[in-house]
Amino acid sequence: MAQLIAEVGKLYRLVDDFGVGPGSLPAGAEVVVTGIYPPGTPGIGLSEEDTVLADYTRADDSVQTIAVGVTEFEQRFVAVS
């Protein structure tokens, strides 16, 4: 599989369920990447690699933002063409 390079503004689909509980995302959920931030960016969270921020619009039209390391994002999401 070719390496995914997440791009801001692009749409990606979740391959498998992500998380547990009320903040979880179901397989097939589509997210829009809103930013890619280097390690140590204030307010993003502690990570040793770049972090992808993406927005998921829930069934009630509320928007949930997720923060995922680039490696995990590349394993869990595929680009929507």
PDB file of N, CA, C and O in Angstrom:
ATOM      1  N   MET A   1       0.843  -1.179   0.000  1.00  0.00           N
ATOM      2  CA  MET A   1       0.000   0.000   0.000  1.00  0.00           C
ATOM      3  C   MET A   1       0.889   1.244   0.000  1.00  0.00           C
ATOM      4  O   MET A   1       1.833   1.336   0.756  1.00  0.00           O
ATOM      5  N   ALA A   2       0.566   2.196  -0.857  1.00  0.00           N
ATOM      6  CA  ALA A   2       1.319   3.448  -0.914  1.00  0.00           C
ATOM      7  C   ALA A   2       1.080   4.250   0.356  1.00  0.00           C
ATOM      8  O   ALA A   2       0.012   4.181   0.957  1.00  0.00           O
ATOM      9  N   GLN A   3       2.087   5.006   0.750  1.00  0.00           N
ATOM     10  CA  GLN A   3       1.962   5.805   1.967  1.00  0.00           C
ATOM     11  C   GLN A   3       0.949   6.925   1.749  1.00  0.00           C
ATOM     12  O   GLN A   3       0.984   7.622   0.746  1.00  0.00           O
ATOM     13  N   LEU A   4       0.047   7.069   2.685  1.00  0.00           N
ATOM     14  CA  LEU A   4      -0.937   8.140   2.664  1.00  0.00           C
ATOM     15  C   LEU A   4      -0.277   9.403   3.177  1.00  0.00           C
ATOM     16  O   LEU A   4       0.418   9.377   4.176  1.00  0.00           O
ATOM     17  N   ILE A   5      -0.481  10.473   2.487  1.00  0.00           N
ATOM     18  CA  ILE A   5      -0.018  11.756   2.983  1.00  0.00           C
ATOM     19  C   ILE A   5      -1.274  12.586   3.205  1.00  0.00           C
ATOM     20  O   ILE A   5      -1.927  13.016   2.260  1.00  0.00           O
ATOM     21  N   ALA A   6      -1.639  12.740   4.473  1.00  0.00           N
ATOM     22  CA  ALA A   6      -2.845  13.482   4.817  1.00  0.00           C
ATOM     23  C   ALA A   6      -2.715  14.919   4.325  1.00  0.00           C
ATOM     24  O   ALA A   6      -1.661  15.523   4.431  1.00  0.00           O
ATOM     25  N   GLU A   7      -3.806  15.435   3.774  1.00  0.00           N
ATOM     26  CA  GLU A   7      -3.819  16.802   3.263  1.00  0.00           C
ATOM     27  C   GLU A   7      -4.959  17.580   3.904  1.00  0.00           C
ATOM     28  O   GLU A   7      -6.078  17.079   4.002  1.00  0.00           O
ATOM     29  N   VAL A   8      -4.658  18.799   4.298  1.00  0.00           N
ATOM     30  CA  VAL A   8      -5.669  19.675   4.881  1.00  0.00           C
ATOM     31  C   VAL A   8      -6.774  19.924   3.846  1.00  0.00           C
ATOM     32  O   VAL A   8      -6.497  20.167   2.677  1.00  0.00           O
ATOM     33  N   GLY A   9      -8.019  19.816   4.326  1.00  0.00           N
ATOM     34  CA  GLY A   9      -9.175  20.061   3.463  1.00  0.00           C
ATOM     35  C   GLY A   9      -9.675  18.836   2.729  1.00  0.00           C
ATOM     36  O   GLY A   9     -10.740  18.868   2.118  1.00  0.00           O
ATOM     37  N   LYS A  10      -8.938  17.738   2.780  1.00  0.00           N
ATOM     38  CA  LYS A  10      -9.333  16.509   2.081  1.00  0.00           C
ATOM     39  C   LYS A  10     -10.205  15.631   2.970  1.00  0.00           C
ATOM     40  O   LYS A  10     -10.122  15.673   4.188  1.00  0.00           O
ATOM     41  N   LEU A  11     -11.014  14.805   2.331  1.00  0.00           N
ATOM     42  CA  LEU A  11     -11.948  13.902   2.998  1.00  0.00           C
ATOM     43  C   LEU A  11     -11.336  12.504   3.092  1.00  0.00           C
ATOM     44  O   LEU A  11     -10.781  11.999   2.107  1.00  0.00           O
ATOM     45  N   TYR A  12     -11.461  11.885   4.277  1.00  0.00           N
ATOM     46  CA  TYR A  12     -10.942  10.536   4.520  1.00  0.00           C
ATOM     47  C   TYR A  12     -12.014   9.703   5.207  1.00  0.00           C
ATOM     48  O   TYR A  12     -12.850  10.227   5.944  1.00  0.00           O
ATOM     49  N   ARG A  13     -11.990   8.390   4.955  1.00  0.00           N
ATOM     50  CA  ARG A  13     -12.976   7.464   5.530  1.00  0.00           C
ATOM     51  C   ARG A  13     -12.278   6.516   6.497  1.00  0.00           C
ATOM     52  O   ARG A  13     -11.232   5.937   6.193  1.00  0.00           O
ATOM     53  N   LEU A  14     -12.904   6.332   7.659  1.00  0.00           N
ATOM     54  CA  LEU A  14     -12.388   5.442   8.699  1.00  0.00           C
ATOM     55  C   LEU A  14     -12.629   3.993   8.296  1.00  0.00           C
ATOM     56  O   LEU A  14     -13.746   3.620   7.920  1.00  0.00           O
ATOM     57  N   VAL A  15     -11.590   3.170   8.381  1.00  0.00           N
ATOM     58  CA  VAL A  15     -11.677   1.775   7.959  1.00  0.00           C
ATOM     59  C   VAL A  15     -12.380   0.906   8.999  1.00  0.00           C
ATOM     60  O   VAL A  15     -13.241   0.099   8.661  1.00  0.00           O
ATOM     61  N   ASP A  16     -12.020   1.062  10.279  1.00  0.00           N
ATOM     62  CA  ASP A  16     -12.600   0.278  11.370  1.00  0.00           C
ATOM     63  C   ASP A  16     -13.087   1.214  12.470  1.00  0.00           C
ATOM     64  O   ASP A  16     -12.675   2.369  12.521  1.00  0.00           O
ATOM     65  N   ASP A  17     -13.936   0.694  13.359  1.00  0.00           N
ATOM     66  CA  ASP A  17     -14.397   1.507  14.493  1.00  0.00           C
ATOM     67  C   ASP A  17     -13.201   2.113  15.223  1.00  0.00           C
ATOM     68  O   ASP A  17     -12.132   1.505  15.301  1.00  0.00           O
ATOM     69  N   PHE A  18     -13.395   3.322  15.767  1.00  0.00           N
ATOM     70  CA  PHE A  18     -12.327   4.030  16.452  1.00  0.00           C
ATOM     71  C   PHE A  18     -12.831   4.506  17.805  1.00  0.00           C
ATOM     72  O   PHE A  18     -13.795   5.272  17.882  1.00  0.00           O
ATOM     73  N   GLY A  19     -12.211   4.036  18.887  1.00  0.00           N
ATOM     74  CA  GLY A  19     -12.582   4.463  20.223  1.00  0.00           C
ATOM     75  C   GLY A  19     -13.731   3.676  20.813  1.00  0.00           C
ATOM     76  O   GLY A  19     -14.318   2.809  20.172  1.00  0.00           O
ATOM     77  N   VAL A  20     -14.056   4.017  22.059  1.00  0.00           N
ATOM     78  CA  VAL A  20     -15.121   3.363  22.806  1.00  0.00           C
ATOM     79  C   VAL A  20     -15.940   4.436  23.511  1.00  0.00           C
ATOM     80  O   VAL A  20     -15.389   5.408  24.017  1.00  0.00           O
ATOM     81  N   GLY A  21     -17.244   4.276  23.528  1.00  0.00           N
ATOM     82  CA  GLY A  21     -18.096   5.208  24.266  1.00  0.00           C
ATOM     83  C   GLY A  21     -18.644   6.324  23.394  1.00  0.00           C
ATOM     84  O   GLY A  21     -18.598   6.252  22.172  1.00  0.00           O
ATOM     85  N   PRO A  22     -19.134   7.376  24.047  1.00  0.00           N
ATOM     86  CA  PRO A  22     -19.850   8.428  23.326  1.00  0.00           C
ATOM     87  C   PRO A  22     -18.997   9.188  22.311  1.00  0.00           C
ATOM     88  O   PRO A  22     -19.521   9.738  21.364  1.00  0.00           O
ATOM     89  N   GLY A  23     -17.699   9.218  22.465  1.00  0.00           N
ATOM     90  CA  GLY A  23     -16.838   9.931  21.520  1.00  0.00           C
ATOM     91  C   GLY A  23     -16.287   9.059  20.408  1.00  0.00           C
ATOM     92  O   GLY A  23     -15.497   9.513  19.589  1.00  0.00           O
ATOM     93  N   SER A  24     -16.715   7.800  20.362  1.00  0.00           N
ATOM     94  CA  SER A  24     -16.180   6.886  19.358  1.00  0.00           C
ATOM     95  C   SER A  24     -16.718   7.222  17.968  1.00  0.00           C
ATOM     96  O   SER A  24     -17.750   7.865  17.822  1.00  0.00           O
ATOM     97  N   LEU A  25     -15.998   6.756  16.951  1.00  0.00           N
ATOM     98  CA  LEU A  25     -16.422   6.940  15.564  1.00  0.00           C
ATOM     99  C   LEU A  25     -16.646   5.562  14.959  1.00  0.00           C
ATOM    100  O   LEU A  25     -15.834   4.657  15.147  1.00  0.00           O
ATOM    101  N   PRO A  26     -17.727   5.392  14.194  1.00  0.00           N
ATOM    102  CA  PRO A  26     -17.992   4.102  13.576  1.00  0.00           C
ATOM    103  C   PRO A  26     -17.187   3.915  12.289  1.00  0.00           C
ATOM    104  O   PRO A  26     -16.828   4.895  11.618  1.00  0.00           O
ATOM    105  N   ALA A  27     -16.912   2.680  11.944  1.00  0.00           N
ATOM    106  CA  ALA A  27     -16.282   2.388  10.657  1.00  0.00           C
ATOM    107  C   ALA A  27     -17.119   3.042   9.561  1.00  0.00           C
ATOM    108  O   ALA A  27     -18.342   3.064   9.628  1.00  0.00           O
ATOM    109  N   GLY A  28     -16.442   3.631   8.584  1.00  0.00           N
ATOM    110  CA  GLY A  28     -17.136   4.308   7.495  1.00  0.00           C
ATOM    111  C   GLY A  28     -17.324   5.798   7.734  1.00  0.00           C
ATOM    112  O   GLY A  28     -17.720   6.529   6.825  1.00  0.00           O
ATOM    113  N   ALA A  29     -17.046   6.259   8.950  1.00  0.00           N
ATOM    114  CA  ALA A  29     -17.176   7.692   9.246  1.00  0.00           C
ATOM    115  C   ALA A  29     -16.227   8.476   8.348  1.00  0.00           C
ATOM    116  O   ALA A  29     -15.099   8.052   8.090  1.00  0.00           O
ATOM    117  N   GLU A  30     -16.694   9.612   7.862  1.00  0.00           N
ATOM    118  CA  GLU A  30     -15.864  10.456   7.012  1.00  0.00           C
ATOM    119  C   GLU A  30     -15.453  11.702   7.779  1.00  0.00           C
ATOM    120  O   GLU A  30     -16.271  12.332   8.444  1.00  0.00           O
ATOM    121  N   VAL A  31     -14.166  12.025   7.684  1.00  0.00           N
ATOM    122  CA  VAL A  31     -13.616  13.180   8.380  1.00  0.00           C
ATOM    123  C   VAL A  31     -12.921  14.090   7.377  1.00  0.00           C
ATOM    124  O   VAL A  31     -12.469  13.639   6.324  1.00  0.00           O
ATOM    125  N   VAL A  32     -12.844  15.364   7.722  1.00  0.00           N
ATOM    126  CA  VAL A  32     -12.104  16.340   6.923  1.00  0.00           C
ATOM    127  C   VAL A  32     -10.896  16.787   7.738  1.00  0.00           C
ATOM    128  O   VAL A  32     -11.044  17.223   8.883  1.00  0.00           O
ATOM    129  N   VAL A  33      -9.717  16.663   7.168  1.00  0.00           N
ATOM    130  CA  VAL A  33      -8.498  17.079   7.853  1.00  0.00           C
ATOM    131  C   VAL A  33      -8.478  18.602   7.929  1.00  0.00           C
ATOM    132  O   VAL A  33      -8.639  19.292   6.919  1.00  0.00           O
ATOM    133  N   THR A  34      -8.305  19.120   9.150  1.00  0.00           N
ATOM    134  CA  THR A  34      -8.299  20.566   9.358  1.00  0.00           C
ATOM    135  C   THR A  34      -6.909  21.114   9.656  1.00  0.00           C
ATOM    136  O   THR A  34      -6.705  22.323   9.603  1.00  0.00           O
ATOM    137  N   GLY A  35      -5.972  20.226   9.957  1.00  0.00           N
ATOM    138  CA  GLY A  35      -4.611  20.680  10.214  1.00  0.00           C
ATOM    139  C   GLY A  35      -3.676  19.534  10.527  1.00  0.00           C
ATOM    140  O   GLY A  35      -4.122  18.457  10.928  1.00  0.00           O
ATOM    141  N   ILE A  36      -2.390  19.763  10.302  1.00  0.00           N
ATOM    142  CA  ILE A  36      -1.347  18.802  10.645  1.00  0.00           C
ATOM    143  C   ILE A  36      -0.293  19.601  11.401  1.00  0.00           C
ATOM    144  O   ILE A  36       0.229  20.590  10.887  1.00  0.00           O
ATOM    145  N   TYR A  37      -0.021  19.187  12.647  1.00  0.00           N
ATOM    146  CA  TYR A  37       0.808  19.984  13.545  1.00  0.00           C
ATOM    147  C   TYR A  37       2.024  19.201  14.021  1.00  0.00           C
ATOM    148  O   TYR A  37       1.926  18.007  14.280  1.00  0.00           O
ATOM    149  N   PRO A  38       3.148  19.891  14.175  1.00  0.00           N
ATOM    150  CA  PRO A  38       4.366  19.223  14.643  1.00  0.00           C
ATOM    151  C   PRO A  38       4.299  18.901  16.134  1.00  0.00           C
ATOM    152  O   PRO A  38       3.486  19.485  16.861  1.00  0.00           O
ATOM    153  N   PRO A  39       5.148  17.976  16.586  1.00  0.00           N
ATOM    154  CA  PRO A  39       5.204  17.657  18.008  1.00  0.00           C
ATOM    155  C   PRO A  39       5.457  18.918  18.833  1.00  0.00           C
ATOM    156  O   PRO A  39       6.184  19.814  18.408  1.00  0.00           O
ATOM    157  N   GLY A  40       4.816  18.987  19.995  1.00  0.00           N
ATOM    158  CA  GLY A  40       5.025  20.111  20.889  1.00  0.00           C
ATOM    159  C   GLY A  40       4.130  21.307  20.637  1.00  0.00           C
ATOM    160  O   GLY A  40       4.256  22.322  21.310  1.00  0.00           O
ATOM    161  N   THR A  41       3.216  21.210  19.673  1.00  0.00           N
ATOM    162  CA  THR A  41       2.307  22.324  19.413  1.00  0.00           C
ATOM    163  C   THR A  41       1.368  22.489  20.613  1.00  0.00           C
ATOM    164  O   THR A  41       0.665  21.542  20.971  1.00  0.00           O
ATOM    165  N   PRO A  42       1.347  23.660  21.243  1.00  0.00           N
ATOM    166  CA  PRO A  42       0.480  23.872  22.411  1.00  0.00           C
ATOM    167  C   PRO A  42      -0.992  23.609  22.079  1.00  0.00           C
ATOM    168  O   PRO A  42      -1.483  24.004  21.021  1.00  0.00           O
ATOM    169  N   GLY A  43      -1.669  22.915  22.989  1.00  0.00           N
ATOM    170  CA  GLY A  43      -3.101  22.669  22.843  1.00  0.00           C
ATOM    171  C   GLY A  43      -3.466  21.457  22.000  1.00  0.00           C
ATOM    172  O   GLY A  43      -4.635  21.113  21.891  1.00  0.00           O
ATOM    173  N   ILE A  44      -2.495  20.801  21.406  1.00  0.00           N
ATOM    174  CA  ILE A  44      -2.773  19.648  20.539  1.00  0.00           C
ATOM    175  C   ILE A  44      -2.616  18.338  21.298  1.00  0.00           C
ATOM    176  O   ILE A  44      -3.283  17.369  21.020  1.00  0.00           O
ATOM    177  N   GLY A  45      -1.728  18.281  22.244  1.00  0.00           N
ATOM    178  CA  GLY A  45      -1.482  17.050  22.983  1.00  0.00           C
ATOM    179  C   GLY A  45      -0.048  16.606  22.793  1.00  0.00           C
ATOM    180  O   GLY A  45       0.628  17.020  21.854  1.00  0.00           O
ATOM    181  N   LEU A  46       0.392  15.761  23.672  1.00  0.00           N
ATOM    182  CA  LEU A  46       1.773  15.295  23.651  1.00  0.00           C
ATOM    183  C   LEU A  46       1.929  14.182  22.625  1.00  0.00           C
ATOM    184  O   LEU A  46       1.199  13.190  22.655  1.00  0.00           O
ATOM    185  N   SER A  47       2.852  14.348  21.713  1.00  0.00           N
ATOM    186  CA  SER A  47       3.109  13.345  20.691  1.00  0.00           C
ATOM    187  C   SER A  47       4.551  13.478  20.237  1.00  0.00           C
ATOM    188  O   SER A  47       5.120  14.569  20.264  1.00  0.00           O
ATOM    189  N   GLU A  48       5.116  12.366  19.803  1.00  0.00           N
ATOM    190  CA  GLU A  48       6.483  12.391  19.286  1.00  0.00           C
ATOM    191  C   GLU A  48       6.509  12.504  17.768  1.00  0.00           C
ATOM    192  O   GLU A  48       7.567  12.459  17.161  1.00  0.00           O
ATOM    193  N   GLU A  49       5.336  12.615  17.162  1.00  0.00           N
ATOM    194  CA  GLU A  49       5.257  12.758  15.711  1.00  0.00           C
ATOM    195  C   GLU A  49       4.193  13.811  15.386  1.00  0.00           C
ATOM    196  O   GLU A  49       3.480  14.278  16.271  1.00  0.00           O
ATOM    197  N   ASP A  50       4.088  14.178  14.136  1.00  0.00           N
ATOM    198  CA  ASP A  50       3.060  15.130  13.735  1.00  0.00           C
ATOM    199  C   ASP A  50       1.681  14.587  14.098  1.00  0.00           C
ATOM    200  O   ASP A  50       1.461  13.371  14.109  1.00  0.00           O
ATOM    201  N   THR A  51       0.765  15.498  14.405  1.00  0.00           N
ATOM    202  CA  THR A  51      -0.598  15.135  14.773  1.00  0.00           C
ATOM    203  C   THR A  51      -1.570  15.684  13.734  1.00  0.00           C
ATOM    204  O   THR A  51      -1.488  16.848  13.349  1.00  0.00           O
ATOM    205  N   VAL A  52      -2.471  14.819  13.290  1.00  0.00           N
ATOM    206  CA  VAL A  52      -3.518  15.211  12.346  1.00  0.00           C
ATOM    207  C   VAL A  52      -4.763  15.579  13.140  1.00  0.00           C
ATOM    208  O   VAL A  52      -5.214  14.810  13.982  1.00  0.00           O
ATOM    209  N   LEU A  53      -5.319  16.763  12.888  1.00  0.00           N
ATOM    210  CA  LEU A  53      -6.619  17.139  13.437  1.00  0.00           C
ATOM    211  C   LEU A  53      -7.633  16.999  12.324  1.00  0.00           C
ATOM    212  O   LEU A  53      -7.381  17.411  11.182  1.00  0.00           O
ATOM    213  N   ALA A  54      -8.774  16.389  12.647  1.00  0.00           N
ATOM    214  CA  ALA A  54      -9.814  16.183  11.645  1.00  0.00           C
ATOM    215  C   ALA A  54     -11.182  16.359  12.289  1.00  0.00           C
ATOM    216  O   ALA A  54     -11.363  16.044  13.468  1.00  0.00           O
ATOM    217  N   ASP A  55     -12.125  16.855  11.518  1.00  0.00           N
ATOM    218  CA  ASP A  55     -13.491  17.070  12.001  1.00  0.00           C
ATOM    219  C   ASP A  55     -14.426  16.003  11.456  1.00  0.00           C
ATOM    220  O   ASP A  55     -14.379  15.668  10.270  1.00  0.00           O
ATOM    221  N   TYR A  56     -15.271  15.509  12.353  1.00  0.00           N
ATOM    222  CA  TYR A  56     -16.296  14.519  12.023  1.00  0.00           C
ATOM    223  C   TYR A  56     -17.642  15.132  12.373  1.00  0.00           C
ATOM    224  O   TYR A  56     -17.857  15.567  13.502  1.00  0.00           O
ATOM    225  N   THR A  57     -18.558  15.189  11.403  1.00  0.00           N
ATOM    226  CA  THR A  57     -19.896  15.719  11.664  1.00  0.00           C
ATOM    227  C   THR A  57     -20.793  14.558  12.074  1.00  0.00           C
ATOM    228  O   THR A  57     -21.031  13.640  11.293  1.00  0.00           O
ATOM    229  N   ARG A  58     -21.277  14.614  13.320  1.00  0.00           N
ATOM    230  CA  ARG A  58     -22.100  13.544  13.881  1.00  0.00           C
ATOM    231  C   ARG A  58     -23.520  13.631  13.331  1.00  0.00           C
ATOM    232  O   ARG A  58     -23.900  14.609  12.686  1.00  0.00           O
ATOM    233  N   ALA A  59     -24.327  12.625  13.597  1.00  0.00           N
ATOM    234  CA  ALA A  59     -25.703  12.543  13.087  1.00  0.00           C
ATOM    235  C   ALA A  59     -26.556  13.732  13.516  1.00  0.00           C
ATOM    236  O   ALA A  59     -27.470  14.140  12.801  1.00  0.00           O
ATOM    237  N   ASP A  60     -26.240  14.329  14.686  1.00  0.00           N
ATOM    238  CA  ASP A  60     -27.014  15.478  15.162  1.00  0.00           C
ATOM    239  C   ASP A  60     -26.448  16.814  14.660  1.00  0.00           C
ATOM    240  O   ASP A  60     -26.800  17.874  15.155  1.00  0.00           O
ATOM    241  N   ASP A  61     -25.543  16.758  13.679  1.00  0.00           N
ATOM    242  CA  ASP A  61     -24.891  17.916  13.058  1.00  0.00           C
ATOM    243  C   ASP A  61     -23.860  18.604  13.950  1.00  0.00           C
ATOM    244  O   ASP A  61     -23.338  19.660  13.587  1.00  0.00           O
ATOM    245  N   SER A  62     -23.560  18.035  15.118  1.00  0.00           N
ATOM    246  CA  SER A  62     -22.473  18.588  15.924  1.00  0.00           C
ATOM    247  C   SER A  62     -21.151  18.101  15.325  1.00  0.00           C
ATOM    248  O   SER A  62     -21.092  17.053  14.686  1.00  0.00           O
ATOM    249  N   VAL A  63     -20.115  18.900  15.507  1.00  0.00           N
ATOM    250  CA  VAL A  63     -18.813  18.559  14.946  1.00  0.00           C
ATOM    251  C   VAL A  63     -17.888  18.105  16.066  1.00  0.00           C
ATOM    252  O   VAL A  63     -17.748  18.777  17.085  1.00  0.00           O
ATOM    253  N   GLN A  64     -17.279  16.958  15.854  1.00  0.00           N
ATOM    254  CA  GLN A  64     -16.320  16.400  16.810  1.00  0.00           C
ATOM    255  C   GLN A  64     -14.944  16.469  16.165  1.00  0.00           C
ATOM    256  O   GLN A  64     -14.763  16.024  15.032  1.00  0.00           O
ATOM    257  N   THR A  65     -13.996  17.036  16.874  1.00  0.00           N
ATOM    258  CA  THR A  65     -12.623  17.105  16.370  1.00  0.00           C
ATOM    259  C   THR A  65     -11.813  15.992  17.009  1.00  0.00           C
ATOM    260  O   THR A  65     -11.882  15.784  18.221  1.00  0.00           O
ATOM    261  N   ILE A  66     -11.067  15.266  16.178  1.00  0.00           N
ATOM    262  CA  ILE A  66     -10.188  14.214  16.681  1.00  0.00           C
ATOM    263  C   ILE A  66      -8.743  14.607  16.416  1.00  0.00           C
ATOM    264  O   ILE A  66      -8.453  15.328  15.457  1.00  0.00           O
ATOM    265  N   ALA A  67      -7.863  14.155  17.272  1.00  0.00           N
ATOM    266  CA  ALA A  67      -6.426  14.364  17.117  1.00  0.00           C
ATOM    267  C   ALA A  67      -5.773  12.990  17.097  1.00  0.00           C
ATOM    268  O   ALA A  67      -5.930  12.205  18.034  1.00  0.00           O
ATOM    269  N   VAL A  68      -5.074  12.691  16.016  1.00  0.00           N
ATOM    270  CA  VAL A  68      -4.485  11.373  15.826  1.00  0.00           C
ATOM    271  C   VAL A  68      -3.080  11.547  15.258  1.00  0.00           C
ATOM    272  O   VAL A  68      -2.871  12.354  14.339  1.00  0.00           O
ATOM    273  N   GLY A  69      -2.126  10.790  15.785  1.00  0.00           N
ATOM    274  CA  GLY A  69      -0.779  10.812  15.221  1.00  0.00           C
ATOM    275  C   GLY A  69      -0.806  10.407  13.761  1.00  0.00           C
ATOM    276  O   GLY A  69      -1.669   9.633  13.328  1.00  0.00           O
ATOM    277  N   VAL A  70       0.119  10.925  12.982  1.00  0.00           N
ATOM    278  CA  VAL A  70       0.159  10.656  11.546  1.00  0.00           C
ATOM    279  C   VAL A  70       0.205   9.158  11.256  1.00  0.00           C
ATOM    280  O   VAL A  70      -0.514   8.664  10.383  1.00  0.00           O
ATOM    281  N   THR A  71       1.019   8.419  11.987  1.00  0.00           N
ATOM    282  CA  THR A  71       1.141   6.973  11.743  1.00  0.00           C
ATOM    283  C   THR A  71      -0.199   6.275  11.944  1.00  0.00           C
ATOM    284  O   THR A  71      -0.625   5.478  11.104  1.00  0.00           O
ATOM    285  N   GLU A  72      -0.881   6.582  13.048  1.00  0.00           N
ATOM    286  CA  GLU A  72      -2.182   5.957  13.305  1.00  0.00           C
ATOM    287  C   GLU A  72      -3.214   6.406  12.279  1.00  0.00           C
ATOM    288  O   GLU A  72      -4.026   5.607  11.808  1.00  0.00           O
ATOM    289  N   PHE A  73      -3.201   7.676  11.906  1.00  0.00           N
ATOM    290  CA  PHE A  73      -4.138   8.179  10.900  1.00  0.00           C
ATOM    291  C   PHE A  73      -3.968   7.397   9.598  1.00  0.00           C
ATOM    292  O   PHE A  73      -4.940   6.972   8.979  1.00  0.00           O
ATOM    293  N   GLU A  74      -2.729   7.192   9.190  1.00  0.00           N
ATOM    294  CA  GLU A  74      -2.454   6.475   7.945  1.00  0.00           C
ATOM    295  C   GLU A  74      -2.905   5.019   8.006  1.00  0.00           C
ATOM    296  O   GLU A  74      -3.255   4.437   6.982  1.00  0.00           O
ATOM    297  N   GLN A  75      -2.915   4.434   9.191  1.00  0.00           N
ATOM    298  CA  GLN A  75      -3.358   3.045   9.351  1.00  0.00           C
ATOM    299  C   GLN A  75      -4.875   2.936   9.387  1.00  0.00           C
ATOM    300  O   GLN A  75      -5.438   1.927   8.982  1.00  0.00           O
ATOM    301  N   ARG A  76      -5.555   3.948   9.888  1.00  0.00           N
ATOM    302  CA  ARG A  76      -6.996   3.875  10.139  1.00  0.00           C
ATOM    303  C   ARG A  76      -7.881   4.498   9.061  1.00  0.00           C
ATOM    304  O   ARG A  76      -9.072   4.214   9.011  1.00  0.00           O
ATOM    305  N   PHE A  77      -7.329   5.373   8.224  1.00  0.00           N
ATOM    306  CA  PHE A  77      -8.138   6.118   7.258  1.00  0.00           C
ATOM    307  C   PHE A  77      -7.665   5.903   5.837  1.00  0.00           C
ATOM    308  O   PHE A  77      -6.476   5.692   5.596  1.00  0.00           O
ATOM    309  N   VAL A  78      -8.618   6.010   4.906  1.00  0.00           N
ATOM    310  CA  VAL A  78      -8.296   5.983   3.478  1.00  0.00           C
ATOM    311  C   VAL A  78      -8.895   7.230   2.846  1.00  0.00           C
ATOM    312  O   VAL A  78      -9.937   7.733   3.285  1.00  0.00           O
ATOM    313  N   ALA A  79      -8.234   7.729   1.815  1.00  0.00           N
ATOM    314  CA  ALA A  79      -8.727   8.916   1.127  1.00  0.00           C
ATOM    315  C   ALA A  79     -10.008   8.589   0.372  1.00  0.00           C
ATOM    316  O   ALA A  79     -10.176   7.492  -0.159  1.00  0.00           O
ATOM    317  N   VAL A  80     -10.929   9.550   0.358  1.00  0.00           N
ATOM    318  CA  VAL A  80     -12.168   9.415  -0.405  1.00  0.00           C
ATOM    319  C   VAL A  80     -11.941  10.138  -1.724  1.00  0.00           C
ATOM    320  O   VAL A  80     -11.579  11.309  -1.744  1.00  0.00           O
ATOM    321  N   SER A  81     -12.169   9.418  -2.813  1.00  0.00           N
ATOM    322  CA  SER A  81     -11.917  10.040  -4.110  1.00  0.00           C
ATOM    323  C   SER A  81     -13.132  10.733  -4.660  1.00  0.00           C
ATOM    324  O   SER A  81     -14.211  10.630  -4.207  1.00  0.00           O
TER     325      SER A  81
END
